[in-house]
Short mmCIF file of C-alpha atoms and ligand atoms in Angstrom, two decimals:
data_model
loop_
_atom_site.label_atom_id
_atom_site.label_comp_id
_atom_site.label_asym_id
_atom_site.label_seq_id
_atom_site.Cartn_x
_atom_site.Cartn_y
_atom_site.Cartn_z
CA MET A 1 0.04 -0.19 -0.21
CA ILE A 2 1.03 3.77 -0.96
CA PRO A 3 0.81 6.51 1.86
CA VAL A 4 -1.55 8.86 1.35
CA SER A 5 0.54 10.83 1.35
CA ASP A 6 2.88 10.11 -0.79
CA VAL A 7 0.57 9.12 -3.89
CA GLN A 8 -1.33 12.90 -3.41
CA VAL A 9 1.24 14.45 -4.19
CA ALA A 10 1.86 11.33 -6.31
CA ALA A 11 -1.38 12.79 -8.82
CA GLY A 12 -0.04 14.85 -10.89
CA ALA A 13 -0.72 13.83 -15.18
CA GLY A 14 1.45 11.38 -16.46
CA ASP A 15 3.21 10.13 -13.26
CA ARG A 16 3.94 6.30 -13.02
CA TRP A 17 2.29 5.98 -9.61
CA ARG A 18 -1.22 7.76 -11.03
CA THR A 19 -2.20 3.52 -12.74
CA ASN A 20 -5.49 2.68 -12.66
CA ALA A 21 -4.77 0.27 -9.61
CA THR A 22 -3.03 2.92 -6.99
CA LEU A 23 -5.66 4.59 -7.88
CA PHE A 24 -8.57 1.71 -7.48
CA GLU A 25 -6.74 1.01 -4.44
CA ARG A 26 -7.29 5.06 -3.81
CA ALA A 27 -10.72 4.73 -3.88
CA GLN A 28 -11.09 1.40 -2.08
CA ARG A 29 -10.21 3.10 1.80
CA VAL A 30 -12.90 6.19 0.96
CA MET A 31 -15.02 4.78 -1.57
CA PRO A 32 -17.88 1.24 -0.45
CA GLY A 33 -15.79 -1.14 -3.38
CA GLY A 34 -14.24 2.16 -4.53
CA VAL A 35 -16.83 3.17 -6.94
CA SER A 36 -20.35 5.18 -6.95
CA SER A 37 -22.10 2.88 -8.29
CA PRO A 38 -21.67 -0.76 -7.75
CA VAL A 39 -21.07 -2.18 -11.78
CA ARG A 40 -18.18 -0.19 -11.86
CA ALA A 41 -15.83 -2.03 -9.88
CA PHE A 42 -16.09 -4.78 -12.26
CA SER A 43 -17.15 -7.06 -9.08
CA SER A 44 -19.17 -9.41 -11.43
CA VAL A 45 -15.74 -10.15 -14.73
CA GLY A 46 -13.07 -9.41 -12.43
CA GLY A 47 -10.24 -7.41 -12.94
CA THR A 48 -9.40 -3.86 -11.77
CA PRO A 49 -11.74 -1.08 -13.80
CA TYR A 50 -10.21 1.76 -16.30
CA PHE A 51 -10.43 5.14 -13.93
CA VAL A 52 -11.23 7.72 -16.87
CA GLU A 53 -9.22 10.33 -18.07
CA SER A 54 -11.04 11.96 -20.84
CA ALA A 55 -13.00 10.96 -23.88
CA LYS A 56 -14.66 12.02 -27.02
CA GLY A 57 -17.32 10.73 -29.13
CA SER A 58 -17.17 6.43 -29.22
CA ARG A 59 -13.45 6.67 -27.39
CA ILE A 60 -12.76 6.87 -23.45
CA ARG A 61 -8.95 7.10 -22.38
CA ASP A 62 -8.34 5.65 -19.00
CA VAL A 63 -4.86 7.54 -16.55
CA GLU A 64 -2.55 4.97 -18.09
CA GLY A 65 -3.37 6.37 -22.28
CA ASN A 66 -5.27 3.63 -22.43
CA GLU A 67 -8.90 4.29 -25.03
CA TYR A 68 -11.17 2.01 -26.11
CA ILE A 69 -13.98 2.44 -28.47
CA ASP A 70 -17.17 3.19 -25.44
CA TYR A 71 -19.91 0.90 -25.55
CA VAL A 72 -20.51 2.14 -21.78
CA GLN A 73 -21.60 5.46 -23.34
CA SER A 74 -22.51 6.22 -19.60
CA TYR A 75 -24.75 3.41 -19.87
CA GLY A 76 -26.87 5.22 -22.03
CA ALA A 77 -27.11 8.48 -20.74
CA LEU A 78 -25.08 9.10 -24.52
CA VAL A 79 -26.79 9.99 -27.19
CA LEU A 80 -24.47 11.96 -29.79
CA GLY A 81 -21.30 10.28 -27.53
CA HIS A 82 -18.93 11.98 -26.12
CA ALA A 83 -17.73 15.40 -25.33
CA HIS A 84 -20.32 16.61 -28.71
CA PRO A 85 -18.97 20.29 -29.44
CA ALA A 86 -22.94 21.31 -28.99
CA VAL A 87 -23.00 19.29 -25.53
CA VAL A 88 -20.15 21.22 -24.27
CA GLU A 89 -20.84 25.10 -25.56
CA ALA A 90 -24.52 24.69 -23.93
CA VAL A 91 -23.13 23.37 -21.06
CA ALA A 92 -19.89 25.76 -21.04
CA SER A 93 -22.06 28.93 -21.26
CA ALA A 94 -25.70 27.58 -19.02
CA ALA A 95 -22.83 27.28 -16.52
CA ALA A 96 -21.99 31.44 -17.37
CA ALA A 97 -24.91 31.70 -16.66
CA GLY A 98 -25.36 30.00 -12.91
CA THR A 99 -25.35 26.55 -12.28
CA THR A 100 -28.39 25.88 -10.11
CA TYR A 101 -31.14 29.04 -8.79
CA GLY A 102 -34.03 27.30 -6.95
CA ALA A 103 -36.43 29.49 -9.38
CA PRO A 104 -37.77 28.48 -12.80
CA THR A 105 -35.99 29.04 -15.71
CA GLU A 106 -37.19 29.30 -19.37
CA ARG A 107 -34.84 26.34 -20.11
CA GLU A 108 -36.73 24.04 -18.22
CA VAL A 109 -40.45 25.16 -20.11
CA LEU A 110 -38.19 24.25 -23.86
CA LEU A 111 -37.39 21.40 -22.24
CA ALA A 112 -41.31 20.45 -21.08
CA GLU A 113 -42.27 21.50 -23.98
CA ALA A 114 -39.89 18.81 -26.65
CA ILE A 115 -40.66 16.07 -24.38
CA CYS A 116 -44.47 16.57 -23.87
CA ASP A 117 -44.39 17.97 -27.99
CA ARG A 118 -42.48 14.06 -28.44
CA VAL A 119 -44.86 11.94 -26.98
CA PRO A 120 -48.08 12.06 -27.88
CA GLY A 121 -50.09 10.97 -24.58
CA CYS A 122 -47.59 13.19 -22.53
CA GLU A 123 -49.46 16.22 -21.27
CA GLN A 124 -46.75 17.91 -18.06
CA VAL A 125 -43.62 16.47 -17.03
CA ARG A 126 -42.06 16.28 -13.05
CA LEU A 127 -38.02 16.69 -14.00
CA THR A 128 -36.48 15.29 -10.77
CA SER A 129 -33.19 14.86 -10.84
CA SER A 130 -32.46 11.25 -11.48
CA GLY A 131 -34.31 7.94 -13.88
CA THR A 132 -34.55 6.34 -9.57
CA GLU A 133 -36.91 9.79 -8.64
CA ALA A 134 -38.43 9.97 -11.61
CA ALA A 135 -40.12 6.38 -11.65
CA MET A 136 -39.92 6.35 -7.37
CA SER A 137 -42.93 9.28 -7.50
CA ALA A 138 -44.49 7.98 -11.22
CA ILE A 139 -45.80 5.11 -8.35
CA ARG A 140 -46.49 7.40 -6.05
CA LEU A 141 -48.75 9.51 -8.54
CA ALA A 142 -50.15 6.11 -9.75
CA ARG A 143 -50.83 5.18 -5.86
CA ALA A 144 -52.77 8.70 -4.56
CA SER A 145 -54.03 9.06 -8.14
CA THR A 146 -56.08 5.16 -8.17
CA GLY A 147 -56.05 5.09 -4.82
CA ARG A 148 -54.69 1.41 -4.06
CA SER A 149 -50.80 0.58 -3.07
CA ARG A 150 -50.12 -2.98 -5.10
CA LEU A 151 -48.00 -2.28 -7.93
CA VAL A 152 -47.07 -4.87 -10.28
CA LYS A 153 -43.31 -4.84 -11.29
CA PHE A 154 -40.72 -7.53 -14.03
CA ALA A 155 -38.22 -9.69 -12.77
CA GLY A 156 -35.25 -8.35 -14.44
CA CYS A 157 -36.54 -4.44 -15.22
CA TYR A 158 -34.63 -2.36 -13.51
CA HIS A 159 -36.49 1.32 -12.90
CA GLY A 160 -33.58 2.71 -10.05
CA HIS A 161 -32.45 1.88 -6.54
CA SER A 162 -35.73 3.02 -4.78
CA ASP A 163 -36.72 0.62 -2.29
CA ALA A 164 -40.24 -0.29 -3.12
CA LEU A 165 -39.17 -0.73 -6.31
CA LEU A 166 -35.73 -2.75 -6.49
CA ALA A 167 -37.13 -6.14 -5.51
CA ALA A 168 -36.40 -8.30 -8.23
CA SER A 169 -34.19 -5.81 -11.12
CA GLY A 170 -31.99 -6.55 -13.38
CA SER A 171 -28.62 -4.21 -14.36
CA GLY A 172 -26.97 -3.97 -10.48
CA ALA A 173 -28.51 -6.00 -8.25
CA ALA A 174 -28.52 -8.57 -11.04
CA THR A 175 -25.34 -8.47 -11.44
CA LEU A 176 -24.28 -9.33 -7.58
CA GLY A 177 -26.87 -11.58 -7.01
CA LEU A 178 -28.72 -9.64 -4.71
CA PRO A 179 -31.75 -10.61 -4.47
CA GLY A 180 -33.41 -7.14 -3.49
CA SER A 181 -31.36 -5.35 -1.45
CA MET A 182 -30.46 -5.24 2.52
CA GLY A 183 -31.75 -3.05 4.30
CA VAL A 184 -35.23 -3.03 2.44
CA THR A 185 -38.21 -3.35 5.06
CA GLU A 186 -40.32 -6.66 4.27
CA GLY A 187 -42.94 -2.82 4.50
CA ALA A 188 -41.91 -1.15 1.81
CA VAL A 189 -41.68 -4.52 -0.76
CA GLY A 190 -44.66 -5.68 0.46
CA ASP A 191 -46.79 -4.08 -1.59
CA THR A 192 -44.70 -4.97 -4.93
CA LEU A 193 -45.52 -7.99 -6.25
CA VAL A 194 -42.71 -9.70 -9.60
CA VAL A 195 -43.73 -11.88 -12.41
CA ALA A 196 -41.77 -12.92 -15.80
CA TYR A 197 -41.19 -10.57 -18.31
CA ASN A 198 -43.00 -11.26 -21.39
CA ARG A 199 -46.35 -13.45 -19.22
CA VAL A 200 -48.95 -11.09 -19.19
CA PRO A 201 -50.36 -11.34 -15.20
CA ASN A 202 -53.97 -11.54 -13.45
CA LEU A 203 -54.24 -8.50 -11.99
CA THR A 204 -57.59 -7.23 -9.19
CA GLU A 205 -58.67 -4.01 -8.07
CA GLU A 206 -55.76 -3.72 -5.48
CA VAL A 207 -53.32 -2.89 -8.07
CA ALA A 208 -53.26 0.93 -8.45
CA CYS A 209 -49.69 0.74 -11.49
CA VAL A 210 -47.94 -2.41 -13.43
CA ILE A 211 -44.78 -0.73 -14.25
CA VAL A 212 -42.18 -2.55 -17.33
CA GLU A 213 -39.21 -1.83 -19.17
CA PRO A 214 -41.35 -1.84 -23.13
CA VAL A 215 -38.07 -2.62 -23.82
CA ALA A 216 -36.04 -4.53 -21.06
CA ALA A 217 -32.26 -3.12 -21.18
CA ASN A 218 -31.58 -4.34 -17.98
CA MET A 219 -31.34 -8.15 -18.01
CA GLY A 220 -29.54 -7.58 -21.14
CA LEU A 221 -31.58 -6.81 -23.96
CA VAL A 222 -35.04 -9.07 -24.12
CA SER A 223 -37.55 -7.70 -26.30
CA PRO A 224 -41.40 -7.31 -25.75
CA GLU A 225 -42.84 -10.09 -27.90
CA PRO A 226 -45.53 -9.88 -29.70
CA GLY A 227 -48.89 -8.57 -27.86
CA PHE A 228 -47.15 -9.27 -24.19
CA LEU A 229 -47.08 -4.78 -24.22
CA ALA A 230 -51.32 -5.33 -25.93
CA GLY A 231 -51.73 -7.48 -22.97
CA LEU A 232 -50.98 -5.76 -19.60
CA ARG A 233 -52.41 -2.41 -21.36
CA ALA A 234 -56.15 -4.21 -21.77
CA ALA A 235 -55.32 -6.02 -17.94
CA CYS A 236 -54.62 -3.05 -16.19
CA ASP A 237 -58.04 -1.01 -18.19
CA GLU A 238 -59.85 -4.67 -16.87
CA VAL A 239 -59.18 -3.74 -13.42
CA GLY A 240 -58.54 0.75 -13.72
CA ALA A 241 -54.80 0.13 -12.53
CA LEU A 242 -52.14 2.38 -14.48
CA LEU A 243 -49.72 1.47 -17.07
CA VAL A 244 -46.19 2.73 -16.58
CA PHE A 245 -43.41 2.43 -19.06
CA ASP A 246 -40.44 3.49 -17.12
CA GLU A 247 -38.32 4.66 -20.51
CA VAL A 248 -35.12 5.94 -18.96
CA ILE A 249 -32.86 3.48 -20.92
CA THR A 250 -35.94 3.70 -24.47
CA GLY A 251 -36.95 7.56 -24.12
CA PHE A 252 -35.30 9.28 -26.69
CA ARG A 253 -33.05 6.86 -27.51
CA LEU A 254 -35.32 4.27 -29.88
CA GLY A 255 -36.92 7.31 -31.98
CA GLN A 256 -38.06 10.66 -31.52
CA GLY A 257 -39.85 10.70 -27.79
CA SER A 258 -41.13 7.11 -26.53
CA CYS A 259 -42.06 3.69 -28.36
CA ALA A 260 -45.26 3.75 -27.32
CA SER A 261 -46.00 5.05 -30.86
CA LEU A 262 -42.58 2.42 -31.74
CA ILE A 263 -45.13 0.00 -30.26
CA GLY A 264 -48.63 0.82 -30.46
CA THR A 265 -49.36 0.28 -27.32
CA GLN A 266 -49.35 4.57 -24.74
CA PRO A 267 -49.07 3.65 -21.10
CA ASP A 268 -50.56 5.83 -18.88
CA LEU A 269 -47.29 7.63 -16.92
CA TRP A 270 -44.00 7.66 -18.75
CA CYS A 271 -40.44 7.63 -16.75
CA PHE A 272 -37.61 8.98 -18.42
CA GLY A 273 -34.03 9.85 -17.76
CA LYS A 274 -30.94 9.44 -19.22
CA VAL A 275 -30.86 10.81 -22.69
CA ILE A 276 -32.49 13.91 -21.85
CA GLY A 277 -29.96 14.86 -19.79
CA GLY A 278 -27.07 14.54 -22.80
CA GLY A 279 -24.64 12.71 -20.12
CA LEU A 280 -25.58 15.99 -17.18
CA PRO A 281 -27.57 14.03 -14.05
CA ILE A 282 -31.73 13.50 -14.70
CA GLY A 283 -35.19 12.63 -15.06
CA ALA A 284 -38.37 14.00 -15.74
CA PHE A 285 -42.55 11.40 -15.46
CA GLY A 286 -44.76 12.45 -17.28
CA GLY A 287 -48.62 11.77 -18.07
CA PRO A 288 -52.06 13.99 -18.74
CA ARG A 289 -52.35 16.53 -17.15
CA GLU A 290 -55.74 14.84 -15.47
CA ILE A 291 -52.78 13.07 -13.59
CA MET A 292 -49.83 15.25 -13.33
CA ARG A 293 -52.24 17.62 -11.70
CA MET A 294 -51.81 16.23 -8.67
CA ILE A 295 -48.67 16.83 -8.50
CA ALA A 296 -47.86 19.22 -5.76
CA PRO A 297 -48.32 22.22 -5.19
CA THR A 298 -51.63 21.92 -7.70
CA GLY A 299 -52.10 18.20 -5.95
CA GLY A 300 -51.44 16.43 -3.38
CA VAL A 301 -48.74 14.22 -4.50
CA TYR A 302 -45.42 15.53 -2.63
CA GLN A 303 -42.62 15.36 -5.02
CA ALA A 304 -39.30 18.18 -5.05
CA GLY A 305 -35.81 18.68 -5.99
CA THR A 306 -33.37 21.25 -5.14
CA LEU A 307 -31.13 20.61 -8.21
CA SER A 308 -34.91 19.93 -9.85
CA GLY A 309 -34.98 21.26 -14.27
CA ASN A 310 -31.02 23.10 -13.61
CA PRO A 311 -30.25 24.56 -15.73
CA VAL A 312 -27.14 22.68 -17.26
CA ALA A 313 -28.29 20.01 -17.83
CA THR A 314 -31.68 21.11 -18.83
CA ALA A 315 -29.01 23.00 -20.95
CA ALA A 316 -27.75 19.70 -22.67
CA GLY A 317 -30.05 17.24 -22.99
CA LEU A 318 -32.26 20.86 -25.25
CA THR A 319 -29.40 20.50 -27.22
CA VAL A 320 -29.43 16.81 -27.64
CA LEU A 321 -32.70 16.48 -28.31
CA SER A 322 -33.08 20.04 -31.17
CA THR A 323 -29.71 17.15 -32.96
CA LEU A 324 -32.28 13.55 -33.19
CA ASP A 325 -33.98 13.88 -36.49
CA GLU A 326 -35.10 11.02 -37.92
CA THR A 327 -32.32 10.61 -40.01
CA SER A 328 -30.10 10.15 -36.61
CA TYR A 329 -32.52 6.76 -35.56
CA ALA A 330 -31.74 5.75 -38.62
CA GLN A 331 -27.98 5.77 -38.87
CA LEU A 332 -27.90 4.47 -34.54
CA SER A 333 -29.77 1.83 -36.09
CA GLN A 334 -27.93 0.95 -39.46
CA THR A 335 -25.09 1.19 -36.59
CA ALA A 336 -26.50 -1.48 -34.04
CA ALA A 337 -27.85 -3.92 -36.88
CA LEU A 338 -24.04 -3.30 -37.96
CA LEU A 339 -22.48 -4.49 -35.65
CA ALA A 340 -25.45 -7.50 -34.90
CA ARG A 341 -25.05 -8.64 -37.58
CA GLY A 342 -20.62 -8.69 -37.46
CA ILE A 343 -20.29 -10.06 -34.02
CA LEU A 344 -23.21 -13.12 -34.94
CA ASP A 345 -21.13 -14.21 -37.88
CA VAL A 346 -17.42 -13.52 -36.17
CA ALA A 347 -18.73 -15.76 -33.35
CA GLN A 348 -20.76 -18.49 -35.10
CA ALA A 349 -16.98 -18.63 -37.41
CA ALA A 350 -15.80 -19.24 -33.86
CA GLY A 351 -17.81 -21.86 -33.13
CA VAL A 352 -19.75 -19.81 -29.65
CA LYS A 353 -23.51 -19.75 -29.45
CA VAL A 354 -24.94 -16.27 -28.12
CA GLN A 355 -27.43 -14.00 -28.70
CA VAL A 356 -26.81 -10.35 -30.25
CA PRO A 357 -30.88 -9.19 -30.13
CA VAL A 358 -31.19 -5.72 -31.70
CA PHE A 359 -33.88 -4.15 -30.67
CA GLY A 360 -33.02 -0.05 -32.49
CA SER A 361 -30.00 1.20 -31.06
CA LEU A 362 -29.80 -1.39 -28.81
CA LEU A 363 -27.71 -4.67 -28.61
CA GLY A 364 -27.22 -7.49 -25.75
CA ILE A 365 -24.48 -10.01 -25.85
CA ALA A 366 -25.85 -13.36 -24.02
CA PHE A 367 -23.81 -16.20 -24.81
CA THR A 368 -26.68 -19.42 -25.41
CA ASP A 369 -28.26 -21.24 -27.91
CA ARG A 370 -31.22 -19.63 -26.50
CA PRO A 371 -33.48 -16.48 -27.36
CA VAL A 372 -33.48 -14.72 -24.31
CA ARG A 373 -37.31 -14.01 -22.85
CA ASP A 374 -37.44 -13.47 -19.25
CA PHE A 375 -35.39 -12.37 -15.70
CA GLU A 376 -34.70 -16.56 -15.40
CA GLY A 377 -33.07 -16.42 -19.42
CA ALA A 378 -31.10 -14.73 -18.54
CA ARG A 379 -29.27 -16.37 -15.56
CA ARG A 380 -29.48 -18.81 -17.01
CA ALA A 381 -27.27 -16.96 -19.58
CA ALA A 382 -24.93 -15.34 -16.54
CA GLU A 383 -24.04 -18.62 -15.72
CA GLY A 384 -20.83 -19.27 -15.97
CA SER A 385 -17.07 -17.46 -17.06
CA ALA A 386 -17.72 -17.31 -20.96
CA TYR A 387 -18.54 -13.05 -20.73
CA THR A 388 -16.10 -12.39 -18.27
CA ARG A 389 -13.27 -13.89 -20.17
CA PHE A 390 -15.32 -12.30 -23.49
CA PHE A 391 -15.56 -9.30 -21.62
CA HIS A 392 -11.54 -8.90 -20.18
CA ALA A 393 -10.16 -9.70 -24.48
CA MET A 394 -12.59 -7.56 -26.02
CA LEU A 395 -11.04 -4.58 -23.00
CA ARG A 396 -7.19 -6.14 -24.10
CA ARG A 397 -8.05 -5.77 -27.78
CA GLY A 398 -9.23 -1.65 -27.26
CA VAL A 399 -12.98 -2.23 -27.51
CA ALA A 400 -15.12 -1.24 -23.57
CA LEU A 401 -18.12 -3.05 -22.87
CA ALA A 402 -20.21 -2.84 -19.62
CA PRO A 403 -18.92 -4.86 -16.78
CA SER A 404 -21.39 -6.93 -16.93
CA PRO A 405 -24.37 -9.84 -18.66
CA PHE A 406 -26.76 -7.77 -17.77
CA GLU A 407 -26.60 -4.40 -19.65
CA VAL A 408 -26.27 -3.89 -23.09
CA LEU A 409 -24.33 -2.63 -25.63
CA PHE A 410 -24.91 1.48 -27.02
CA PRO A 411 -23.36 2.80 -30.19
CA SER A 412 -23.73 6.25 -30.02
CA LEU A 413 -24.31 8.98 -33.77
CA ALA A 414 -20.55 8.78 -33.02
CA HIS A 415 -19.20 5.26 -33.30
CA GLY A 416 -18.60 5.16 -37.06
CA ALA A 417 -17.42 2.28 -39.23
CA GLU A 418 -14.03 2.54 -38.04
CA ASP A 419 -14.73 1.55 -34.65
CA ILE A 420 -17.50 -1.57 -35.67
CA GLY A 421 -14.86 -3.01 -37.76
CA ARG A 422 -12.48 -2.83 -35.29
CA THR A 423 -15.25 -4.31 -32.71
CA ILE A 424 -15.96 -6.70 -34.80
CA ASP A 425 -12.37 -7.79 -35.57
CA ALA A 426 -11.30 -7.57 -31.83
CA ALA A 427 -15.03 -10.30 -31.07
CA ARG A 428 -13.76 -12.03 -33.46
CA GLU A 429 -9.79 -13.45 -31.82
CA ALA A 430 -11.87 -12.77 -28.63
CA PHE A 431 -14.19 -15.74 -29.73
CA ALA A 432 -11.68 -17.67 -30.41
CA GLU A 433 -10.39 -17.12 -27.03
CA VAL A 434 -14.48 -18.37 -24.83
CA ARG A 435 -14.29 -20.74 -27.06
CA GLU A 436 -10.19 -22.26 -25.64
CA GLY A 437 -11.80 -21.44 -22.43
CA VAL A 438 -8.10 -19.05 -22.65
CA SER A 439 -8.92 -16.17 -19.27
C1 PLP B 501 -31.61 4.08 -15.60
C2 PLP B 501 -32.51 3.73 -15.45
C3 PLP B 501 -33.05 3.93 -14.11
C4 PLP B 501 -32.99 4.40 -12.96
O1 PLP B 501 -31.55 6.08 -13.33
P1 PLP B 501 -31.06 6.41 -12.34
O2 PLP B 501 -30.43 7.93 -13.39
O3 PLP B 501 -29.52 5.78 -12.94
O4 PLP B 501 -31.25 7.48 -11.21
C5 PLP B 501 -34.33 3.28 -14.03
N1 PLP B 501 -34.75 2.47 -14.84
C6 PLP B 501 -34.44 2.46 -16.64
C7 PLP B 501 -34.85 1.43 -17.23
C8 PLP B 501 -32.91 2.57 -15.99
O5 PLP B 501 -31.94 1.91 -17.01
#
């Protein structure tokens, strides 16, 4: 161990002490697991996380000067790639005018308008600072609006880390093999029913809402099967429950607005986040005016935030939304399709059984010979060491995937033909390592 004082002295750029390993060691002394969010610690794939120095477009660079083609893209918060000049400019000029006021701003109005204009049926939104808050508050609103307490969620769907929603969520909790979380009381999850994705559950009149990722992207990528979302809509209508689409990943990533229009099923409430903040902390939930007016101050559902609707985050988000058009989404889908095709081809050539599901700009990699349709399938595909080996083999070749088999790949508009080619070349060699069991 290096004494903290020495490390601080040695922390200048280019210093030989300033490595991923030394930073991780220092981080672990002062932060649980050395990270601010669990998946980043590489617990499920092992090894030392790379500490980022900077990033630009599709590329990310660590403190040791290694460069990677980045498919994490802040778990989907970025869609234009890192440090897009227009976003950097918007953030800089917003910050120069003050970073937070605790009073309303024009940009909140513009962002709310941008969301409502692009999401038919979503007439009002409340901005938050994270997707977690958006989902938590949407549930509170659904309960208030129906006067009921039960909520139904699907195993493997992640809706942030609020107590009631942490039961059998995918993503980080799945990575760590935790069923939910310690510290969450039975009371907090007593009204949460967890059911299997892609099967329409029987609902009772105690159910306030059903919350779902319309395209599940926190247990790898699991698309809704035909009839699933329409079936949920009908089941909710039958008992008077609200349908909540958690579109923190899918919103503004699969098309301009909600994926409801792509899928043909309309929810009652939406949750957004990630893309709409352009890489800064944000979330939003929205729905029809008659439900949304129950939120304080017009109604009795309390919901608030010191930094909600933050002027810098709204500037970044507005810039991203105004940059995206139909051509952008066509390009994103094309990139994902080319990657999926290429990855599948080289896997098959290597004799490795893999599924590479795609939905618009999202793609997943699951080491199984069967399509994954629910969390059980996702768990089975994540057993064994194939993903771990693939992950490290790719990283050694300069391609950064998420350090967990339960995450998806997020190609951005900055990922070009060269990135795709290099990724597929790396995958060809990585699958050979997976097949040979070389770690
Ligand atoms: C990321 C995510 C959240 C939580 O958003 P945070 O900003 O991390 O709190 C909620 N729902 C889904 C579907 C997500 O992917």
